[in-house]
Amino acid sequence: MATLAAQPNVEASARQRGHSAMDFKSATTGVAAKTMRNELNRMVQGVTDPAKRKIFDAEMQSFFLLFNRYLTDRAKGEKLDWEKINPPKPEQVRPYKVLDKVDPSILNKLAVLKLNGGLGTTMGCVGPKSIIEVREGMTFLDLSVRQIEHLNSQYNVNVPFILMNSFNTDEDTARIIQKYQNHNINILTFNQSRYPRVDKESLLPCPQDADSDKANWYPPGHGDIFDALTNSGLLDKLIAAGKEYIFISNVDNLGAVVDLNIMQTMLDSQAEYVMEVTDKTKADIKGGTIIDYEGKARLLEVAQVPKDHLDEFCSTRKFKIFNTNNIWCNLRAIKRVMDEDALSLEIIVNNKVTDKGQAVIQLETAIGAAIKHFDSAIGINVPRSRFLPVKSCSDLLLIKSKLYSLEHGVLTMDKSREFGGTPVVKLGDHFKKVANFEKRFKSIPNITELDHLTVSGDVSFGKGVRLAGTCIIVANEGNKITIPDGTSLENKLVTGNLSIIDH
């Protein structure tokens, strides 16, 4: 792994002469980089299988570049200049348009990719999050497969479906996708990188060798997609197969379906990169947003915002939109950026404490940050319906309800709902795990006319319950509330004990 080398910033070093604090930081940075490089080299040399060593070597090189950049950024202490941050220009974020005529054959140039690296642990499930049942016995994965299969049949095209797994989800996913073998769909999988966690104090890698325990490694965020696509060889394979564009989204965003209007807008504007954004509400105040920075579109994440400007960032006055993480990219443009070694995504430092109490750091990147590297990159302000993430059982209640109808894997909001937007649903800790959620609802309530629902404590719902307006149901410690079958609650506060027993 001789190609791994620390890259001292010569110009920066020259500028910093005479600043003893900076000299000390630079020296420390140099030592840390050299020590890390030696440790990574040692781990690579320990891999005996040539094919595995090649893949591991490529991953460690990518990690080292990220680590070295982290050290350099930390020594410089450079941050975004808030005075240069402006809302995006009209040409940088365009309105969503329904076009008169789109030739569906353009879909033959498209590949669809779902980010499938996450586990279902926050919702109390074992294995990949994508295998949680969300609607009518179908999982996230089932719905995505059905969408692409229908697209291929409807338009007589061949859109491949790609899953970017992590080392946490790879084995389970490989087993699960076997059930789609007889479907009209070409499923491809590859793994995102596996990077070593770094001890916060020593700045040394936590794993001792390439086969060290899973707990010593982490998947480095979805910004890694560009490295992983390239290193896996899949980027070249897609281009060789005549694919020109890729649509990337989170596997748990059920609103992220292929849209011909967006694809055609991308082609017409010759944009190499399109980020779908949508109007910000009070629920989205921490979402990243497109900004204009020195004349170029960039992504601003909450982690980059100085504390004294947080209120400004979270308000909807200056920053009116947020990133849905639905991204469209030109494949040849990705290849060009990677060949030129030009990718330099803002680093997200994720501080963690292991089960053994060790303080570690994970260096991560986000796909949205890549917007600055592509020519004529734009945002498209899409309808809210394209952002339908399921992050909790509160979201699951919405998806399972009659608020949405399901056809060919696509969820559509009920047209009879006269007021805009989805209801705000806040279910307490008793509903946190999917298994508990399912036990507490005999059937999913009718929430077509609901504005707001808060449920806290030991609460269960009978069959055929209707909830409308604002409903707050609170069972205090030691109390239990059972909403009887057929109950209709509209603008009601229910507290205390409530249990009706048949006899």
Short mmCIF file of C-alpha atoms in Angstrom, two decimals:
data_model
loop_
_atom_site.label_atom_id
_atom_site.label_comp_id
_atom_site.label_asym_id
_atom_site.label_seq_id
_atom_site.Cartn_x
_atom_site.Cartn_y
_atom_site.Cartn_z
CA MET A 1 0.00 0.00 0.00
CA ALA A 2 2.85 2.33 -0.87
CA THR A 3 0.47 4.76 -2.57
CA LEU A 4 -0.92 5.84 0.81
CA ALA A 5 0.93 8.96 1.77
CA ALA A 6 0.26 11.93 3.99
CA GLN A 7 -0.18 15.06 1.90
CA PRO A 8 1.26 18.08 3.73
CA ASN A 9 -0.20 21.39 2.65
CA VAL A 10 2.95 23.23 1.55
CA GLU A 11 1.26 26.61 0.97
CA ALA A 12 -0.51 26.43 4.31
CA SER A 13 2.78 25.55 6.03
CA ALA A 14 4.46 28.58 4.47
CA ARG A 15 1.65 30.89 5.59
CA GLN A 16 1.69 29.49 9.10
CA ARG A 17 5.38 30.14 9.87
CA GLY A 18 5.75 32.26 12.95
CA HIS A 19 2.48 31.03 14.46
CA SER A 20 3.72 28.68 17.15
CA ALA A 21 0.22 27.31 17.89
CA MET A 22 -0.30 26.47 14.23
CA ASP A 23 3.21 24.98 13.99
CA PHE A 24 2.40 22.72 16.92
CA LYS A 25 -0.91 21.68 15.33
CA SER A 26 0.77 21.00 11.98
CA ALA A 27 3.45 18.89 13.63
CA THR A 28 0.83 16.94 15.58
CA THR A 29 -1.17 16.47 12.38
CA GLY A 30 1.90 15.12 10.57
CA VAL A 31 2.65 12.58 13.33
CA ALA A 32 -0.98 11.43 13.54
CA ALA A 33 -1.19 10.99 9.76
CA LYS A 34 2.06 9.04 9.60
CA THR A 35 1.07 6.77 12.48
CA MET A 36 -2.35 6.11 10.96
CA ARG A 37 -0.78 5.36 7.58
CA ASN A 38 1.57 2.81 9.15
CA GLU A 39 -1.29 1.10 11.00
CA LEU A 40 -3.41 0.88 7.83
CA ASN A 41 -0.43 -0.46 5.84
CA ARG A 42 0.10 -3.15 8.48
CA MET A 43 -3.57 -4.22 8.30
CA VAL A 44 -3.49 -4.37 4.48
CA GLN A 45 -0.33 -6.50 4.50
CA GLY A 46 -2.10 -8.93 6.84
CA VAL A 47 -4.75 -9.81 4.22
CA THR A 48 -3.52 -12.94 2.41
CA ASP A 49 -6.23 -13.33 -0.28
CA PRO A 50 -5.12 -11.10 -3.25
CA ALA A 51 -8.70 -10.22 -4.33
CA LYS A 52 -9.76 -9.32 -0.78
CA ARG A 53 -6.54 -7.39 -0.23
CA LYS A 54 -7.17 -5.28 -3.34
CA ILE A 55 -10.66 -4.28 -2.14
CA PHE A 56 -9.50 -3.67 1.45
CA ASP A 57 -6.52 -1.64 0.19
CA ALA A 58 -8.81 0.62 -1.89
CA GLU A 59 -11.08 1.17 1.12
CA MET A 60 -8.19 2.00 3.42
CA GLN A 61 -6.76 4.45 0.88
CA SER A 62 -10.11 6.24 0.67
CA PHE A 63 -10.33 6.26 4.47
CA PHE A 64 -6.80 7.62 4.82
CA LEU A 65 -7.56 10.52 2.47
CA LEU A 66 -10.62 11.34 4.57
CA PHE A 67 -8.67 11.06 7.82
CA ASN A 68 -5.83 13.21 6.51
CA ARG A 69 -8.33 15.86 5.39
CA TYR A 70 -9.95 15.75 8.84
CA LEU A 71 -6.56 16.42 10.46
CA THR A 72 -5.77 19.25 8.04
CA ASP A 73 -9.19 20.88 8.50
CA ARG A 74 -8.85 20.60 12.27
CA ALA A 75 -5.42 22.23 12.23
CA LYS A 76 -6.55 25.08 9.97
CA GLY A 77 -9.80 25.58 11.84
CA GLU A 78 -11.46 26.93 8.68
CA LYS A 79 -15.23 27.24 8.58
CA LEU A 80 -17.84 28.58 6.18
CA ASP A 81 -17.99 32.37 6.20
CA TRP A 82 -21.57 33.11 7.31
CA GLU A 83 -21.54 36.49 5.57
CA LYS A 84 -21.07 34.71 2.21
CA ILE A 85 -24.06 32.40 2.74
CA ASN A 86 -27.11 33.45 0.75
CA PRO A 87 -30.42 31.82 -0.19
CA PRO A 88 -30.16 30.05 -3.57
CA LYS A 89 -30.69 32.01 -6.79
CA PRO A 90 -33.80 31.23 -8.89
CA GLU A 91 -31.69 29.39 -11.48
CA GLN A 92 -30.14 27.21 -8.74
CA VAL A 93 -33.50 25.92 -7.42
CA ARG A 94 -36.23 25.44 -10.00
CA PRO A 95 -39.94 24.76 -9.50
CA TYR A 96 -41.29 21.27 -10.17
CA LYS A 97 -43.13 21.20 -13.50
CA VAL A 98 -45.50 18.66 -15.01
CA LEU A 99 -44.30 18.53 -18.60
CA ASP A 100 -46.68 18.16 -21.57
CA LYS A 101 -44.92 15.25 -23.19
CA VAL A 102 -42.09 13.03 -22.02
CA ASP A 103 -40.78 10.10 -24.04
CA PRO A 104 -40.66 7.19 -21.54
CA SER A 105 -37.86 5.52 -23.54
CA ILE A 106 -35.43 7.84 -21.65
CA LEU A 107 -35.90 5.40 -18.77
CA ASN A 108 -33.60 2.97 -20.60
CA LYS A 109 -30.78 5.37 -19.65
CA LEU A 110 -31.69 5.21 -15.94
CA ALA A 111 -30.62 3.07 -12.98
CA VAL A 112 -32.37 3.33 -9.60
CA LEU A 113 -30.39 2.97 -6.38
CA LYS A 114 -31.66 2.66 -2.81
CA LEU A 115 -29.42 3.35 0.19
CA ASN A 116 -29.87 0.11 2.15
CA GLY A 117 -27.16 0.29 4.80
CA GLY A 118 -29.31 0.93 7.88
CA LEU A 119 -30.63 -1.48 10.49
CA GLY A 120 -34.14 -1.49 11.96
CA THR A 121 -32.87 -1.22 15.55
CA THR A 122 -34.49 2.19 16.30
CA MET A 123 -37.88 0.61 15.54
CA GLY A 124 -37.09 -2.49 17.61
CA CYS A 125 -36.40 -4.78 14.64
CA VAL A 126 -33.55 -7.16 13.86
CA GLY A 127 -31.79 -6.99 10.47
CA PRO A 128 -31.98 -4.42 7.65
CA LYS A 129 -34.58 -1.69 8.05
CA SER A 130 -35.76 -2.39 4.49
CA ILE A 131 -37.36 -5.70 5.58
CA ILE A 132 -39.80 -4.09 8.04
CA GLU A 133 -43.40 -4.65 6.90
CA VAL A 134 -44.97 -1.27 6.21
CA ARG A 135 -48.19 -1.91 4.33
CA GLU A 136 -50.41 -4.90 3.50
CA GLY A 137 -47.71 -7.38 4.44
CA MET A 138 -45.16 -5.70 2.15
CA THR A 139 -41.74 -4.42 3.22
CA PHE A 140 -39.88 -1.30 2.05
CA LEU A 141 -37.98 -3.58 -0.33
CA ASP A 142 -41.15 -5.22 -1.68
CA LEU A 143 -42.67 -1.82 -2.48
CA SER A 144 -39.51 -0.63 -4.29
CA VAL A 145 -39.29 -3.84 -6.33
CA ARG A 146 -42.96 -3.59 -7.27
CA GLN A 147 -42.50 0.04 -8.41
CA ILE A 148 -39.55 -0.77 -10.70
CA GLU A 149 -41.15 -3.94 -12.00
CA HIS A 150 -44.30 -1.99 -12.94
CA LEU A 151 -42.19 0.74 -14.57
CA ASN A 152 -40.35 -1.82 -16.70
CA SER A 153 -43.60 -3.52 -17.77
CA GLN A 154 -45.61 -0.34 -18.32
CA TYR A 155 -43.05 1.33 -20.59
CA ASN A 156 -41.23 -1.77 -21.90
CA VAL A 157 -37.88 -0.54 -20.55
CA ASN A 158 -35.10 -2.07 -18.47
CA VAL A 159 -34.38 -0.02 -15.35
CA PRO A 160 -31.97 -1.93 -13.07
CA PHE A 161 -32.61 -1.77 -9.32
CA ILE A 162 -29.47 -1.35 -7.20
CA LEU A 163 -29.05 -1.71 -3.44
CA MET A 164 -26.08 -0.14 -1.68
CA ASN A 165 -25.72 -2.31 1.41
CA SER A 166 -23.41 -1.96 4.37
CA PHE A 167 -21.50 -4.77 6.09
CA ASN A 168 -24.41 -4.70 8.59
CA THR A 169 -27.08 -5.50 5.97
CA ASP A 170 -25.25 -7.35 3.18
CA GLU A 171 -25.76 -11.00 4.19
CA ASP A 172 -29.44 -10.64 5.13
CA THR A 173 -30.20 -8.69 1.95
CA ALA A 174 -28.49 -11.28 -0.29
CA ARG A 175 -30.75 -13.95 1.21
CA ILE A 176 -33.94 -11.89 0.98
CA ILE A 177 -33.62 -10.75 -2.65
CA GLN A 178 -33.60 -14.36 -3.86
CA LYS A 179 -37.41 -14.26 -3.69
CA TYR A 180 -37.48 -11.73 -6.57
CA GLN A 181 -35.68 -14.06 -9.04
CA ASN A 182 -38.75 -14.60 -11.25
CA HIS A 183 -39.71 -10.91 -11.33
CA ASN A 184 -39.25 -8.55 -14.30
CA ILE A 185 -36.38 -6.76 -12.61
CA ASN A 186 -32.59 -6.83 -12.64
CA ILE A 187 -31.34 -6.44 -9.04
CA LEU A 188 -27.71 -5.51 -8.41
CA THR A 189 -26.05 -5.09 -5.02
CA PHE A 190 -22.75 -3.74 -3.78
CA ASN A 191 -21.37 -2.73 -0.40
CA GLN A 192 -20.51 0.72 0.79
CA SER A 193 -17.08 1.07 2.35
CA ARG A 194 -16.15 -0.29 5.75
CA TYR A 195 -14.00 2.23 7.63
CA PRO A 196 -12.17 1.78 10.94
CA ARG A 197 -13.46 3.65 13.97
CA VAL A 198 -10.76 5.92 15.41
CA ASP A 199 -9.87 6.16 19.09
CA LYS A 200 -10.59 9.76 20.09
CA GLU A 201 -7.52 10.13 22.32
CA SER A 202 -4.80 8.29 20.40
CA LEU A 203 -6.20 8.91 16.88
CA LEU A 204 -5.32 5.29 16.08
CA PRO A 205 -7.66 2.83 14.33
CA CYS A 206 -9.73 0.66 16.71
CA PRO A 207 -9.39 -2.60 14.69
CA GLN A 208 -6.12 -4.51 14.91
CA ASP A 209 -6.60 -6.31 11.59
CA ALA A 210 -8.99 -6.59 8.63
CA ASP A 211 -11.01 -9.33 10.39
CA SER A 212 -11.46 -7.47 13.68
CA ASP A 213 -14.87 -7.47 15.34
CA LYS A 214 -17.72 -5.62 13.56
CA ALA A 215 -17.93 -3.15 16.46
CA ASN A 216 -14.57 -1.66 15.38
CA TRP A 217 -15.86 -0.62 11.95
CA TYR A 218 -18.57 1.67 10.61
CA PRO A 219 -20.26 2.52 7.28
CA PRO A 220 -19.15 6.12 6.55
CA GLY A 221 -22.45 7.77 5.54
CA HIS A 222 -24.10 7.99 2.11
CA GLY A 223 -21.48 10.41 0.75
CA ASP A 224 -19.37 7.26 0.40
CA ILE A 225 -21.56 6.18 -2.54
CA PHE A 226 -19.15 7.72 -5.08
CA ASP A 227 -16.10 5.85 -3.73
CA ALA A 228 -18.08 2.62 -3.28
CA LEU A 229 -19.62 2.71 -6.78
CA THR A 230 -16.17 3.28 -8.26
CA ASN A 231 -14.25 0.74 -6.16
CA SER A 232 -16.86 -1.99 -6.70
CA GLY A 233 -16.55 -1.63 -10.49
CA LEU A 234 -20.31 -1.05 -10.76
CA LEU A 235 -19.95 2.52 -12.07
CA ASP A 236 -18.00 1.29 -15.12
CA LYS A 237 -20.43 -1.62 -15.63
CA LEU A 238 -23.46 0.71 -15.67
CA ILE A 239 -21.81 3.07 -18.16
CA ALA A 240 -20.79 0.11 -20.36
CA ALA A 241 -24.44 -1.08 -20.28
CA GLY A 242 -25.59 2.28 -21.73
CA LYS A 243 -26.87 3.78 -18.47
CA GLU A 244 -26.36 7.53 -18.20
CA TYR A 245 -28.26 8.58 -15.07
CA ILE A 246 -28.82 7.25 -11.58
CA PHE A 247 -31.64 8.11 -9.16
CA ILE A 248 -30.57 7.67 -5.53
CA SER A 249 -32.78 7.78 -2.44
CA ASN A 250 -33.15 6.39 1.08
CA VAL A 251 -34.85 2.99 1.14
CA ASP A 252 -37.25 4.25 3.86
CA ASN A 253 -38.50 7.24 1.83
CA LEU A 254 -41.70 5.82 0.34
CA GLY A 255 -42.28 9.00 -1.68
CA ALA A 256 -39.07 8.61 -3.71
CA VAL A 257 -40.48 7.06 -6.87
CA VAL A 258 -39.13 7.49 -10.41
CA ASP A 259 -40.54 10.70 -11.91
CA LEU A 260 -40.31 11.30 -15.68
CA ASN A 261 -40.85 15.06 -15.24
CA ILE A 262 -37.76 15.39 -13.05
CA MET A 263 -35.66 13.20 -15.33
CA GLN A 264 -36.67 15.19 -18.42
CA THR A 265 -35.96 18.50 -16.62
CA MET A 266 -32.50 17.15 -15.81
CA LEU A 267 -31.90 16.25 -19.46
CA ASP A 268 -33.24 19.58 -20.78
CA SER A 269 -31.13 21.66 -18.38
CA GLN A 270 -28.03 19.45 -18.93
CA ALA A 271 -27.61 19.35 -15.15
CA GLU A 272 -25.10 16.76 -13.96
CA TYR A 273 -26.66 16.66 -10.50
CA VAL A 274 -30.20 17.29 -9.27
CA MET A 275 -31.17 17.53 -5.62
CA GLU A 276 -34.88 17.28 -4.82
CA VAL A 277 -35.80 19.85 -2.19
CA THR A 278 -39.18 20.64 -0.69
CA ASP A 279 -40.70 23.46 1.37
CA LYS A 280 -39.59 23.50 4.99
CA THR A 281 -42.11 23.15 7.82
CA LYS A 282 -41.55 23.35 11.58
CA ALA A 283 -40.95 19.58 11.53
CA ASP A 284 -37.98 19.95 9.14
CA ILE A 285 -36.00 22.76 10.75
CA LYS A 286 -32.81 20.71 11.01
CA GLY A 287 -32.78 19.45 7.42
CA GLY A 288 -29.85 20.50 5.19
CA THR A 289 -30.57 23.24 2.66
CA ILE A 290 -29.20 24.49 -0.66
CA ILE A 291 -27.37 27.81 -0.36
CA ASP A 292 -25.57 30.09 -2.76
CA TYR A 293 -21.92 30.32 -1.65
CA GLU A 294 -19.65 32.50 -3.77
CA GLY A 295 -21.92 31.97 -6.80
CA LYS A 296 -22.09 28.17 -6.52
CA ALA A 297 -24.86 25.93 -5.18
CA ARG A 298 -23.81 24.15 -1.99
CA LEU A 299 -25.43 22.14 0.78
CA LEU A 300 -25.51 23.66 4.26
CA GLU A 301 -26.04 21.14 7.06
CA VAL A 302 -27.04 22.04 10.62
CA ALA A 303 -23.68 20.71 11.91
CA GLN A 304 -21.88 23.45 9.91
CA VAL A 305 -23.93 26.30 11.37
CA PRO A 306 -22.31 28.46 14.10
CA LYS A 307 -24.32 28.36 17.35
CA ASP A 308 -25.17 32.06 17.17
CA HIS A 309 -26.81 31.54 13.73
CA LEU A 310 -28.82 28.38 14.56
CA ASP A 311 -32.11 30.27 14.98
CA GLU A 312 -31.62 31.89 11.58
CA PHE A 313 -30.91 28.49 10.00
CA CYS A 314 -33.94 26.83 11.62
CA SER A 315 -36.39 29.59 10.68
CA THR A 316 -38.22 29.46 7.36
CA ARG A 317 -37.62 33.13 6.57
CA LYS A 318 -34.15 32.87 5.02
CA PHE A 319 -33.94 29.13 4.35
CA LYS A 320 -37.28 28.03 2.95
CA ILE A 321 -36.41 24.57 1.59
CA PHE A 322 -34.61 21.42 2.73
CA ASN A 323 -32.90 18.46 1.09
CA THR A 324 -35.07 15.31 0.74
CA ASN A 325 -31.97 13.23 -0.10
CA ASN A 326 -33.54 12.22 -3.42
CA ILE A 327 -30.58 12.75 -5.76
CA TRP A 328 -30.23 12.36 -9.55
CA CYS A 329 -26.71 12.10 -10.99
CA ASN A 330 -25.08 11.83 -14.39
CA LEU A 331 -22.95 8.65 -14.29
CA ARG A 332 -20.23 9.96 -16.62
CA ALA A 333 -19.96 13.10 -14.48
CA ILE A 334 -19.43 10.90 -11.40
CA LYS A 335 -16.68 9.07 -13.27
CA ARG A 336 -15.03 12.35 -14.26
CA VAL A 337 -15.09 13.71 -10.69
CA MET A 338 -13.66 10.43 -9.35
CA ASP A 339 -10.98 10.16 -12.08
CA GLU A 340 -9.88 13.72 -11.34
CA ASP A 341 -9.72 12.90 -7.62
CA ALA A 342 -11.76 16.05 -7.10
CA LEU A 343 -14.26 14.81 -4.52
CA SER A 344 -13.90 16.71 -1.24
CA LEU A 345 -17.10 16.39 0.78
CA GLU A 346 -17.54 18.20 4.08
CA ILE A 347 -16.63 15.86 6.92
CA ILE A 348 -19.24 15.05 9.57
CA VAL A 349 -17.49 14.06 12.80
CA ASN A 350 -19.71 11.58 14.62
CA ASN A 351 -18.63 11.10 18.25
CA LYS A 352 -19.59 7.74 19.71
CA VAL A 353 -18.97 5.72 22.85
CA THR A 354 -18.61 1.95 22.37
CA ASP A 355 -20.28 -0.67 24.55
CA LYS A 356 -16.95 -0.96 26.36
CA GLY A 357 -16.94 2.78 27.15
CA GLN A 358 -14.27 3.73 24.61
CA ALA A 359 -14.66 7.22 23.08
CA VAL A 360 -14.33 6.93 19.30
CA ILE A 361 -14.90 9.11 16.25
CA GLN A 362 -16.48 8.18 12.94
CA LEU A 363 -15.69 10.38 9.94
CA GLU A 364 -18.72 10.50 7.67
CA THR A 365 -19.88 12.36 4.56
CA ALA A 366 -23.26 13.12 2.97
CA ILE A 367 -24.24 12.66 -0.68
CA GLY A 368 -25.87 16.11 -0.76
CA ALA A 369 -22.51 17.80 -0.15
CA ALA A 370 -21.37 16.61 -3.61
CA ILE A 371 -23.58 19.22 -5.31
CA LYS A 372 -20.63 21.66 -5.44
CA HIS A 373 -18.56 19.28 -7.60
CA PHE A 374 -20.94 18.98 -10.56
CA ASP A 375 -21.52 21.33 -13.48
CA SER A 376 -24.85 23.19 -13.64
CA ALA A 377 -26.08 21.35 -10.53
CA ILE A 378 -29.61 22.37 -9.56
CA GLY A 379 -32.27 21.80 -6.97
CA ILE A 380 -35.88 21.09 -7.95
CA ASN A 381 -38.55 22.14 -5.46
CA VAL A 382 -40.75 19.04 -5.50
CA PRO A 383 -44.18 18.40 -3.92
CA ARG A 384 -44.10 17.22 -0.30
CA SER A 385 -45.51 13.87 -1.46
CA ARG A 386 -42.00 12.94 -2.67
CA PHE A 387 -40.73 13.06 0.92
CA LEU A 388 -42.43 10.31 2.91
CA PRO A 389 -39.79 8.85 5.24
CA VAL A 390 -40.60 6.20 7.84
CA LYS A 391 -38.23 6.85 10.73
CA SER A 392 -40.51 5.78 13.58
CA CYS A 393 -43.78 4.00 14.41
CA SER A 394 -45.49 7.41 14.36
CA ASP A 395 -44.66 7.56 10.63
CA LEU A 396 -45.75 3.93 10.27
CA LEU A 397 -49.26 4.79 11.55
CA LEU A 398 -49.65 7.32 8.71
CA ILE A 399 -48.42 4.87 6.06
CA LYS A 400 -50.65 2.00 7.25
CA SER A 401 -53.76 4.21 7.42
CA LYS A 402 -56.41 4.86 4.77
CA LEU A 403 -54.84 8.30 4.35
CA TYR A 404 -52.85 6.60 1.57
CA SER A 405 -53.91 4.22 -1.18
CA LEU A 406 -51.41 1.75 -2.62
CA GLU A 407 -51.05 0.82 -6.27
CA HIS A 408 -48.04 -0.84 -7.97
CA GLY A 409 -45.93 -0.14 -4.88
CA VAL A 410 -46.69 3.62 -4.96
CA LEU A 411 -48.48 5.34 -2.08
CA THR A 412 -50.86 8.20 -2.97
CA MET A 413 -52.58 10.48 -0.46
CA ASP A 414 -56.38 10.30 -0.26
CA LYS A 415 -57.87 13.04 -2.46
CA SER A 416 -60.83 13.46 -0.09
CA ARG A 417 -58.50 15.00 2.47
CA GLU A 418 -59.39 18.65 1.94
CA PHE A 419 -56.66 20.33 3.95
CA GLY A 420 -53.01 20.10 2.94
CA GLY A 421 -50.22 18.11 4.49
CA THR A 422 -50.07 15.02 6.65
CA PRO A 423 -51.28 15.00 10.27
CA VAL A 424 -48.70 15.40 13.05
CA VAL A 425 -48.50 12.10 14.95
CA LYS A 426 -46.50 11.67 18.16
CA LEU A 427 -46.68 8.20 19.70
CA GLY A 428 -44.95 7.65 23.05
CA ASP A 429 -42.34 5.09 24.12
CA HIS A 430 -44.93 2.30 24.51
CA PHE A 431 -45.26 2.39 20.69
CA LYS A 432 -41.54 2.68 19.89
CA LYS A 433 -41.03 -0.91 18.73
CA VAL A 434 -42.95 -2.30 15.75
CA ALA A 435 -44.09 -5.39 17.73
CA ASN A 436 -45.54 -3.20 20.52
CA PHE A 437 -47.10 -0.83 17.97
CA GLU A 438 -48.92 -3.74 16.30
CA LYS A 439 -50.21 -5.12 19.63
CA ARG A 440 -51.69 -1.75 20.62
CA PHE A 441 -53.84 -1.30 17.50
CA LYS A 442 -56.57 -3.91 16.85
CA SER A 443 -56.92 -2.06 13.55
CA ILE A 444 -55.45 1.18 12.23
CA PRO A 445 -57.74 4.10 13.11
CA ASN A 446 -59.43 6.26 10.47
CA ILE A 447 -57.30 9.44 10.51
CA THR A 448 -58.49 11.05 7.26
CA GLU A 449 -59.67 14.15 9.18
CA LEU A 450 -56.91 14.19 11.80
CA ASP A 451 -54.70 17.24 12.36
CA HIS A 452 -52.69 16.23 15.40
CA LEU A 453 -52.40 13.11 17.57
CA THR A 454 -50.33 12.76 20.73
CA VAL A 455 -50.40 9.45 22.63
CA SER A 456 -48.44 8.92 25.84
CA GLY A 457 -48.36 6.01 28.29
CA ASP A 458 -50.12 2.63 28.33
CA VAL A 459 -52.75 3.19 25.63
CA SER A 460 -54.44 0.67 23.31
CA PHE A 461 -56.89 1.13 20.44
CA GLY A 462 -59.86 -1.08 19.54
CA LYS A 463 -61.20 -1.78 16.04
CA GLY A 464 -62.83 0.85 13.86
CA VAL A 465 -61.68 3.89 15.86
CA ARG A 466 -61.98 7.33 14.22
CA LEU A 467 -59.66 10.20 15.21
CA ALA A 468 -60.28 13.75 13.94
CA GLY A 469 -59.03 17.28 14.66
CA THR A 470 -56.61 17.37 17.60
CA CYS A 471 -56.61 14.34 19.89
CA ILE A 472 -54.40 13.99 22.96
CA ILE A 473 -54.49 10.70 24.89
CA VAL A 474 -52.38 10.50 28.04
CA ALA A 475 -52.27 7.56 30.46
CA ASN A 476 -50.20 8.64 33.45
CA GLU A 477 -47.83 6.30 35.29
CA GLY A 478 -49.76 3.26 36.56
CA ASN A 479 -52.86 4.07 34.49
CA LYS A 480 -54.12 2.28 31.37
CA ILE A 481 -56.38 3.61 28.63
CA THR A 482 -58.18 1.34 26.16
CA ILE A 483 -60.07 3.17 23.42
CA PRO A 484 -63.13 0.92 22.77
CA ASP A 485 -64.11 -0.50 19.36
CA GLY A 486 -65.97 1.96 17.16
CA THR A 487 -65.05 5.06 19.22
CA SER A 488 -65.04 8.43 17.45
CA LEU A 489 -62.81 11.10 19.00
CA GLU A 490 -62.75 14.64 17.60
CA ASN A 491 -60.80 17.44 19.31
CA LYS A 492 -60.65 15.43 22.54
CA LEU A 493 -58.26 15.17 25.49
CA VAL A 494 -58.41 11.74 27.17
CA THR A 495 -56.52 11.24 30.46
CA GLY A 496 -56.63 9.01 33.54
CA ASN A 497 -57.92 5.42 33.41
CA LEU A 498 -60.30 4.10 30.77
CA SER A 499 -61.13 0.46 30.24
CA ILE A 500 -64.41 -0.98 29.01
CA ILE A 501 -64.74 -4.72 29.52
CA ASP A 502 -67.28 -6.92 27.71
CA HIS A 503 -69.20 -9.32 29.99
#
